[in-house]
Amino acid sequence: EAQVTQNPRYLITVTGKKLTVTCSQNMNHEYMSWYRQDPGLGLRQIYYSMNVEVTDKGDVPEGYKVSRKEKRNFPLILESPSPNQTSLYFCASSFGRVGEKLFFGSGTQLSVL
Amino acid sequence: DQQVKQNSPSLSVQEGRISILNCDYTNSMFDYFLWYKKYPAEGPTFLISISSIKDKNEDGRFTVFLNKSAKHLSLHIVPSQPGDSAVYFCAASETGSGYALNFGKGTSLLVTP
């Protein structure tokens, strides 16, 4: 089944403790991206990657890191999480052509205490 | 600066009636528009799209209308069903600017029996 898999679904952590949210897709997509969803703010892009070893900042990259060492994986790294990073995170992927629909993962609800 | 705006945070419609969700954009270079639907605890899923060379696209009960001169698009759902209750996101992209999808903040649709 074609899908984007994120783990974990729920995560509670404390300020400053490094964490990684994993994302994997099985559709051979070139393009992958991370979004965060916050009440009243909709979906905002954090980082995206057009292909392996190519990453770029989205609208809200501060406090996040990503890497794209393999085509299928695109982990999101929070080196020193802070409470304002409490949010619902979505990974997405596509073939990267304009108008191509994005496939989203089921989301990761992160709480930073 | 929000380039895609969904000015109605919520909408309530009776089952069987028409639901009209609106979206405005400010960037005249946008040439592809997509609607996504999101249920609680799930990732957004693609619903319907339209390119700027068209003014209407239809898929079953869902129709998207594009008015380029007004920089406005709308999603019509006819007839509305309780299962359509979800958050709907409008998104837009511009050929030549990478693959950035600009999302609106979403409209929560409630279809009542």
PDB file of C-alpha atoms in Angstrom:
ATOM      1  CA  GLU A   1       0.000   0.000   0.000  1.00  0.00           C
ATOM      2  CA  ALA A   2       1.310   3.437  -0.980  1.00  0.00           C
ATOM      3  CA  GLN A   3       1.850   5.456   2.148  1.00  0.00           C
ATOM      4  CA  VAL A   4       3.814   7.968   4.145  1.00  0.00           C
ATOM      5  CA  THR A   5       4.686   6.623   7.579  1.00  0.00           C
ATOM      6  CA  GLN A   6       5.546   8.845  10.505  1.00  0.00           C
ATOM      7  CA  ASN A   7       6.692   7.749  13.933  1.00  0.00           C
ATOM      8  CA  PRO A   8       5.848   8.223  16.675  1.00  0.00           C
ATOM      9  CA  ARG A   9       2.178   9.271  16.548  1.00  0.00           C
ATOM     10  CA  TYR A  10       2.379  10.903  19.957  1.00  0.00           C
ATOM     11  CA  LEU A  11       5.405  12.227  21.816  1.00  0.00           C
ATOM     12  CA  ILE A  12       5.744  14.038  25.108  1.00  0.00           C
ATOM     13  CA  THR A  13       9.162  15.385  25.977  1.00  0.00           C
ATOM     14  CA  VAL A  14      10.861  18.031  28.064  1.00  0.00           C
ATOM     15  CA  THR A  15      12.568  21.243  27.034  1.00  0.00           C
ATOM     16  CA  GLY A  16      16.052  20.700  25.654  1.00  0.00           C
ATOM     17  CA  LYS A  17      15.909  16.950  25.130  1.00  0.00           C
ATOM     18  CA  LYS A  18      16.841  16.164  21.535  1.00  0.00           C
ATOM     19  CA  LEU A  19      14.288  14.195  19.544  1.00  0.00           C
ATOM     20  CA  THR A  20      13.771  12.842  16.052  1.00  0.00           C
ATOM     21  CA  VAL A  21      10.513  12.237  14.241  1.00  0.00           C
ATOM     22  CA  THR A  22      10.931   9.741  11.447  1.00  0.00           C
ATOM     23  CA  CYS A  23       9.224   9.837   8.057  1.00  0.00           C
ATOM     24  CA  SER A  24       9.355   7.219   5.351  1.00  0.00           C
ATOM     25  CA  GLN A  25       7.557   6.892   1.996  1.00  0.00           C
ATOM     26  CA  ASN A  26       7.285   3.867  -0.274  1.00  0.00           C
ATOM     27  CA  MET A  27       6.227   5.630  -3.485  1.00  0.00           C
ATOM     28  CA  ASN A  28       9.687   6.539  -4.818  1.00  0.00           C
ATOM     29  CA  HIS A  29       8.826  10.218  -4.477  1.00  0.00           C
ATOM     30  CA  GLU A  30      11.533  12.812  -5.072  1.00  0.00           C
ATOM     31  CA  TYR A  31       9.903  15.540  -3.025  1.00  0.00           C
ATOM     32  CA  MET A  32       9.374  15.367   0.739  1.00  0.00           C
ATOM     33  CA  SER A  33       8.321  18.032   3.191  1.00  0.00           C
ATOM     34  CA  TRP A  34       7.483  18.711   6.826  1.00  0.00           C
ATOM     35  CA  TYR A  35       4.561  20.842   7.997  1.00  0.00           C
ATOM     36  CA  ARG A  36       3.275  21.878  11.354  1.00  0.00           C
ATOM     37  CA  GLN A  37      -0.370  22.555  12.070  1.00  0.00           C
ATOM     38  CA  ASP A  38      -1.359  24.969  14.802  1.00  0.00           C
ATOM     39  CA  PRO A  39      -4.831  26.247  15.741  1.00  0.00           C
ATOM     40  CA  GLY A  40      -5.719  29.319  13.714  1.00  0.00           C
ATOM     41  CA  LEU A  41      -2.527  29.118  11.672  1.00  0.00           C
ATOM     42  CA  GLY A  42      -3.228  26.227   9.321  1.00  0.00           C
ATOM     43  CA  LEU A  43      -0.407  24.247   7.739  1.00  0.00           C
ATOM     44  CA  ARG A  44       3.004  25.876   7.669  1.00  0.00           C
ATOM     45  CA  GLN A  45       5.982  24.388   5.903  1.00  0.00           C
ATOM     46  CA  ILE A  46       9.103  23.755   7.984  1.00  0.00           C
ATOM     47  CA  TYR A  47      11.569  22.213   5.543  1.00  0.00           C
ATOM     48  CA  TYR A  48      11.404  20.476   2.225  1.00  0.00           C
ATOM     49  CA  SER A  49      13.643  18.333   0.045  1.00  0.00           C
ATOM     50  CA  MET A  50      13.554  18.110  -3.735  1.00  0.00           C
ATOM     51  CA  ASN A  51      15.825  15.051  -3.791  1.00  0.00           C
ATOM     52  CA  VAL A  52      18.524  13.168  -1.900  1.00  0.00           C
ATOM     53  CA  GLU A  53      21.007  15.518  -0.227  1.00  0.00           C
ATOM     54  CA  VAL A  54      18.946  18.569  -1.294  1.00  0.00           C
ATOM     55  CA  THR A  55      17.037  20.338   1.461  1.00  0.00           C
ATOM     56  CA  ASP A  56      15.707  23.855   1.866  1.00  0.00           C
ATOM     57  CA  LYS A  57      13.935  25.999   4.420  1.00  0.00           C
ATOM     58  CA  GLY A  58      10.216  26.518   4.389  1.00  0.00           C
ATOM     59  CA  ASP A  59       8.310  29.244   6.199  1.00  0.00           C
ATOM     60  CA  VAL A  60       9.125  28.267   9.802  1.00  0.00           C
ATOM     61  CA  PRO A  61      12.507  26.468   9.913  1.00  0.00           C
ATOM     62  CA  GLU A  62      13.856  27.901  13.177  1.00  0.00           C
ATOM     63  CA  GLY A  63      14.624  25.235  15.751  1.00  0.00           C
ATOM     64  CA  TYR A  64      14.433  22.339  13.289  1.00  0.00           C
ATOM     65  CA  LYS A  65      16.874  20.299  11.255  1.00  0.00           C
ATOM     66  CA  VAL A  66      16.324  17.742   8.521  1.00  0.00           C
ATOM     67  CA  SER A  67      18.397  15.357   6.482  1.00  0.00           C
ATOM     68  CA  ARG A  68      17.789  13.420   3.272  1.00  0.00           C
ATOM     69  CA  LYS A  69      20.403  10.714   3.000  1.00  0.00           C
ATOM     70  CA  GLU A  70      18.081   8.264   1.294  1.00  0.00           C
ATOM     71  CA  LYS A  71      15.203   8.904  -1.067  1.00  0.00           C
ATOM     72  CA  ARG A  72      12.593   7.259   1.107  1.00  0.00           C
ATOM     73  CA  ASN A  73      13.460   8.835   4.485  1.00  0.00           C
ATOM     74  CA  PHE A  74      13.213  12.408   5.693  1.00  0.00           C
ATOM     75  CA  PRO A  75      13.605  12.696   9.481  1.00  0.00           C
ATOM     76  CA  LEU A  76      12.782  15.871  11.394  1.00  0.00           C
ATOM     77  CA  ILE A  77      15.215  16.687  14.192  1.00  0.00           C
ATOM     78  CA  LEU A  78      14.611  19.001  17.124  1.00  0.00           C
ATOM     79  CA  GLU A  79      18.027  19.519  18.714  1.00  0.00           C
ATOM     80  CA  SER A  80      16.732  21.457  21.726  1.00  0.00           C
ATOM     81  CA  PRO A  81      12.924  21.424  21.777  1.00  0.00           C
ATOM     82  CA  SER A  82      11.054  24.302  23.353  1.00  0.00           C
ATOM     83  CA  PRO A  83       7.395  24.610  24.404  1.00  0.00           C
ATOM     84  CA  ASN A  84       6.567  26.725  21.322  1.00  0.00           C
ATOM     85  CA  GLN A  85       7.333  23.664  19.220  1.00  0.00           C
ATOM     86  CA  THR A  86       4.354  21.868  20.728  1.00  0.00           C
ATOM     87  CA  SER A  87       2.331  21.172  17.621  1.00  0.00           C
ATOM     88  CA  LEU A  88       0.915  18.605  15.214  1.00  0.00           C
ATOM     89  CA  TYR A  89       3.504  17.659  12.618  1.00  0.00           C
ATOM     90  CA  PHE A  90       2.909  16.181   9.175  1.00  0.00           C
ATOM     91  CA  CYS A  91       5.328  14.699   6.718  1.00  0.00           C
ATOM     92  CA  ALA A  92       4.338  14.709   3.044  1.00  0.00           C
ATOM     93  CA  SER A  93       5.738  13.491  -0.251  1.00  0.00           C
ATOM     94  CA  SER A  94       5.112  13.690  -3.987  1.00  0.00           C
ATOM     95  CA  PHE A  95       6.862  13.356  -7.350  1.00  0.00           C
ATOM     96  CA  GLY A  96       7.633  17.057  -7.113  1.00  0.00           C
ATOM     97  CA  ARG A  97       5.917  18.406 -10.205  1.00  0.00           C
ATOM     98  CA  VAL A  98       3.787  21.514  -9.926  1.00  0.00           C
ATOM     99  CA  GLY A  99       0.206  20.561  -9.311  1.00  0.00           C
ATOM    100  CA  GLU A 100       1.158  17.081  -8.213  1.00  0.00           C
ATOM    101  CA  LYS A 101      -0.800  16.158  -5.137  1.00  0.00           C
ATOM    102  CA  LEU A 102       0.976  15.681  -1.834  1.00  0.00           C
ATOM    103  CA  PHE A 103       0.545  12.486   0.154  1.00  0.00           C
ATOM    104  CA  PHE A 104       0.525  13.140   3.882  1.00  0.00           C
ATOM    105  CA  GLY A 105       1.408  10.960   6.834  1.00  0.00           C
ATOM    106  CA  SER A 106      -0.997  10.529   9.756  1.00  0.00           C
ATOM    107  CA  GLY A 107       0.734  13.118  11.892  1.00  0.00           C
ATOM    108  CA  THR A 108       2.823  13.311  15.056  1.00  0.00           C
ATOM    109  CA  GLN A 109       1.399  15.157  18.025  1.00  0.00           C
ATOM    110  CA  LEU A 110       4.341  16.610  19.948  1.00  0.00           C
ATOM    111  CA  SER A 111       4.115  18.154  23.400  1.00  0.00           C
ATOM    112  CA  VAL A 112       7.176  19.877  24.834  1.00  0.00           C
ATOM    113  CA  LEU A 113       6.890  20.512  28.572  1.00  0.00           C
TER     114      LEU A 113
ATOM    115  CA  ASP B   1       2.487  37.010   4.864  1.00  0.00           C
ATOM    116  CA  GLN B   2      -0.465  34.749   4.097  1.00  0.00           C
ATOM    117  CA  GLN B   3      -0.791  34.434   0.341  1.00  0.00           C
ATOM    118  CA  VAL B   4      -3.739  32.046   0.515  1.00  0.00           C
ATOM    119  CA  LYS B   5      -6.650  33.070   2.696  1.00  0.00           C
ATOM    120  CA  GLN B   6      -9.661  31.163   3.883  1.00  0.00           C
ATOM    121  CA  ASN B   7     -11.620  33.800   5.723  1.00  0.00           C
ATOM    122  CA  SER B   8     -14.318  31.544   7.141  1.00  0.00           C
ATOM    123  CA  PRO B   9     -12.939  29.397   9.964  1.00  0.00           C
ATOM    124  CA  SER B  10     -16.110  27.351  10.086  1.00  0.00           C
ATOM    125  CA  LEU B  11     -19.257  26.555   8.147  1.00  0.00           C
ATOM    126  CA  SER B  12     -22.373  24.606   9.094  1.00  0.00           C
ATOM    127  CA  VAL B  13     -24.673  23.147   6.436  1.00  0.00           C
ATOM    128  CA  GLN B  14     -27.650  20.836   6.488  1.00  0.00           C
ATOM    129  CA  GLU B  15     -27.368  17.422   4.909  1.00  0.00           C
ATOM    130  CA  GLY B  16     -28.462  17.475   1.278  1.00  0.00           C
ATOM    131  CA  ARG B  17     -27.760  21.181   0.821  1.00  0.00           C
ATOM    132  CA  ILE B  18     -24.851  22.787  -0.973  1.00  0.00           C
ATOM    133  CA  SER B  19     -21.629  23.599   0.884  1.00  0.00           C
ATOM    134  CA  ILE B  20     -19.553  26.430  -0.528  1.00  0.00           C
ATOM    135  CA  LEU B  21     -16.045  26.923   0.792  1.00  0.00           C
ATOM    136  CA  ASN B  22     -14.149  29.988  -0.312  1.00  0.00           C
ATOM    137  CA  CYS B  23     -10.495  30.790  -0.817  1.00  0.00           C
ATOM    138  CA  ASP B  24      -8.734  33.990  -1.881  1.00  0.00           C
ATOM    139  CA  TYR B  25      -5.144  34.427  -2.950  1.00  0.00           C
ATOM    140  CA  THR B  26      -2.870  37.398  -3.406  1.00  0.00           C
ATOM    141  CA  ASN B  27      -0.121  36.073  -5.676  1.00  0.00           C
ATOM    142  CA  SER B  28      -1.177  36.436  -9.308  1.00  0.00           C
ATOM    143  CA  MET B  29       1.587  34.040 -10.311  1.00  0.00           C
ATOM    144  CA  PHE B  30      -0.150  31.068  -8.704  1.00  0.00           C
ATOM    145  CA  ASP B  31      -1.207  28.730 -11.477  1.00  0.00           C
ATOM    146  CA  TYR B  32      -2.288  25.559  -9.715  1.00  0.00           C
ATOM    147  CA  PHE B  33      -4.766  25.188  -6.909  1.00  0.00           C
ATOM    148  CA  LEU B  34      -5.651  22.184  -4.777  1.00  0.00           C
ATOM    149  CA  TRP B  35      -8.151  21.368  -2.062  1.00  0.00           C
ATOM    150  CA  TYR B  36      -7.331  18.991   0.763  1.00  0.00           C
ATOM    151  CA  LYS B  37      -9.663  17.453   3.305  1.00  0.00           C
ATOM    152  CA  LYS B  38      -8.625  16.566   6.825  1.00  0.00           C
ATOM    153  CA  TYR B  39     -10.382  14.428   9.404  1.00  0.00           C
ATOM    154  CA  PRO B  40      -9.328  14.531  13.077  1.00  0.00           C
ATOM    155  CA  ALA B  41      -6.339  12.304  13.885  1.00  0.00           C
ATOM    156  CA  GLU B  42      -5.541  11.829  10.182  1.00  0.00           C
ATOM    157  CA  GLY B  43      -3.304  13.547   7.678  1.00  0.00           C
ATOM    158  CA  PRO B  44      -4.801  15.764   4.961  1.00  0.00           C
ATOM    159  CA  THR B  45      -5.896  13.949   1.816  1.00  0.00           C
ATOM    160  CA  PHE B  46      -6.122  15.374  -1.674  1.00  0.00           C
ATOM    161  CA  LEU B  47      -9.631  16.172  -2.846  1.00  0.00           C
ATOM    162  CA  ILE B  48      -9.615  18.080  -6.133  1.00  0.00           C
ATOM    163  CA  SER B  49      -7.421  20.485  -8.089  1.00  0.00           C
ATOM    164  CA  ILE B  50      -7.610  23.029 -10.882  1.00  0.00           C
ATOM    165  CA  SER B  51      -5.046  24.696 -13.090  1.00  0.00           C
ATOM    166  CA  SER B  52      -5.239  28.345 -14.036  1.00  0.00           C
ATOM    167  CA  ILE B  53      -6.096  27.537 -17.638  1.00  0.00           C
ATOM    168  CA  LYS B  54      -9.487  26.301 -16.487  1.00  0.00           C
ATOM    169  CA  ASP B  55     -12.283  27.967 -14.594  1.00  0.00           C
ATOM    170  CA  LYS B  56     -14.056  24.844 -13.409  1.00  0.00           C
ATOM    171  CA  ASN B  57     -13.214  21.273 -12.495  1.00  0.00           C
ATOM    172  CA  GLU B  58     -15.706  18.680 -11.397  1.00  0.00           C
ATOM    173  CA  ASP B  59     -15.330  15.340  -9.643  1.00  0.00           C
ATOM    174  CA  GLY B  60     -18.543  13.722  -8.535  1.00  0.00           C
ATOM    175  CA  ARG B  61     -20.144  15.819  -5.821  1.00  0.00           C
ATOM    176  CA  PHE B  62     -17.172  18.198  -5.711  1.00  0.00           C
ATOM    177  CA  THR B  63     -16.661  21.142  -8.051  1.00  0.00           C
ATOM    178  CA  VAL B  64     -13.971  23.783  -7.859  1.00  0.00           C
ATOM    179  CA  PHE B  65     -14.455  27.154  -9.522  1.00  0.00           C
ATOM    180  CA  LEU B  66     -11.621  29.556 -10.272  1.00  0.00           C
ATOM    181  CA  ASN B  67     -12.041  33.274 -10.893  1.00  0.00           C
ATOM    182  CA  LYS B  68      -8.592  34.521 -11.844  1.00  0.00           C
ATOM    183  CA  SER B  69      -9.527  38.164 -12.163  1.00  0.00           C
ATOM    184  CA  ALA B  70     -10.868  38.149  -8.607  1.00  0.00           C
ATOM    185  CA  LYS B  71      -8.098  35.831  -7.363  1.00  0.00           C
ATOM    186  CA  HIS B  72     -10.790  33.681  -5.850  1.00  0.00           C
ATOM    187  CA  LEU B  73     -11.658  30.026  -5.874  1.00  0.00           C
ATOM    188  CA  SER B  74     -14.455  28.096  -4.303  1.00  0.00           C
ATOM    189  CA  LEU B  75     -15.252  24.476  -3.576  1.00  0.00           C
ATOM    190  CA  HIS B  76     -18.857  23.362  -3.972  1.00  0.00           C
ATOM    191  CA  ILE B  77     -20.100  20.139  -2.431  1.00  0.00           C
ATOM    192  CA  VAL B  78     -23.498  19.009  -3.663  1.00  0.00           C
ATOM    193  CA  PRO B  79     -25.278  17.363  -1.978  1.00  0.00           C
ATOM    194  CA  SER B  80     -23.499  17.646   1.345  1.00  0.00           C
ATOM    195  CA  GLN B  81     -23.285  14.538   3.486  1.00  0.00           C
ATOM    196  CA  PRO B  82     -22.423  14.102   7.199  1.00  0.00           C
ATOM    197  CA  GLY B  83     -19.227  12.293   6.149  1.00  0.00           C
ATOM    198  CA  ASP B  84     -18.078  15.527   4.503  1.00  0.00           C
ATOM    199  CA  SER B  85     -17.637  17.070   7.969  1.00  0.00           C
ATOM    200  CA  ALA B  86     -13.914  17.844   8.081  1.00  0.00           C
ATOM    201  CA  VAL B  87     -11.422  20.672   7.793  1.00  0.00           C
ATOM    202  CA  TYR B  88     -10.831  21.789   4.204  1.00  0.00           C
ATOM    203  CA  PHE B  89      -7.559  23.402   3.180  1.00  0.00           C
ATOM    204  CA  CYS B  90      -7.046  25.403   0.046  1.00  0.00           C
ATOM    205  CA  ALA B  91      -3.509  25.380  -1.408  1.00  0.00           C
ATOM    206  CA  ALA B  92      -1.783  27.110  -4.305  1.00  0.00           C
ATOM    207  CA  SER B  93       1.482  26.757  -6.165  1.00  0.00           C
ATOM    208  CA  GLU B  94       3.453  28.635  -8.793  1.00  0.00           C
ATOM    209  CA  THR B  95       5.308  27.006 -11.676  1.00  0.00           C
ATOM    210  CA  GLY B  96       8.956  27.920 -11.533  1.00  0.00           C
ATOM    211  CA  SER B  97       9.133  28.582  -7.804  1.00  0.00           C
ATOM    212  CA  GLY B  98      10.100  25.089  -6.817  1.00  0.00           C
ATOM    213  CA  TYR B  99       7.273  23.063  -5.510  1.00  0.00           C
ATOM    214  CA  ALA B 100       6.139  25.148  -2.552  1.00  0.00           C
ATOM    215  CA  LEU B 101       2.490  24.619  -1.722  1.00  0.00           C
ATOM    216  CA  ASN B 102       0.988  27.605   0.079  1.00  0.00           C
ATOM    217  CA  PHE B 103      -1.863  26.556   2.342  1.00  0.00           C
ATOM    218  CA  GLY B 104      -4.743  28.547   3.753  1.00  0.00           C
ATOM    219  CA  LYS B 105      -5.669  28.228   7.410  1.00  0.00           C
ATOM    220  CA  GLY B 106      -8.545  25.881   6.716  1.00  0.00           C
ATOM    221  CA  THR B 107     -12.328  25.925   7.030  1.00  0.00           C
ATOM    222  CA  SER B 108     -14.061  23.492   9.347  1.00  0.00           C
ATOM    223  CA  LEU B 109     -17.215  22.158   7.694  1.00  0.00           C
ATOM    224  CA  LEU B 110     -19.982  20.591   9.744  1.00  0.00           C
ATOM    225  CA  VAL B 111     -22.781  18.849   7.899  1.00  0.00           C
ATOM    226  CA  THR B 112     -25.761  18.257  10.153  1.00  0.00           C
ATOM    227  CA  PRO B 113     -28.413  15.571   9.580  1.00  0.00           C
TER     228      PRO B 113
END
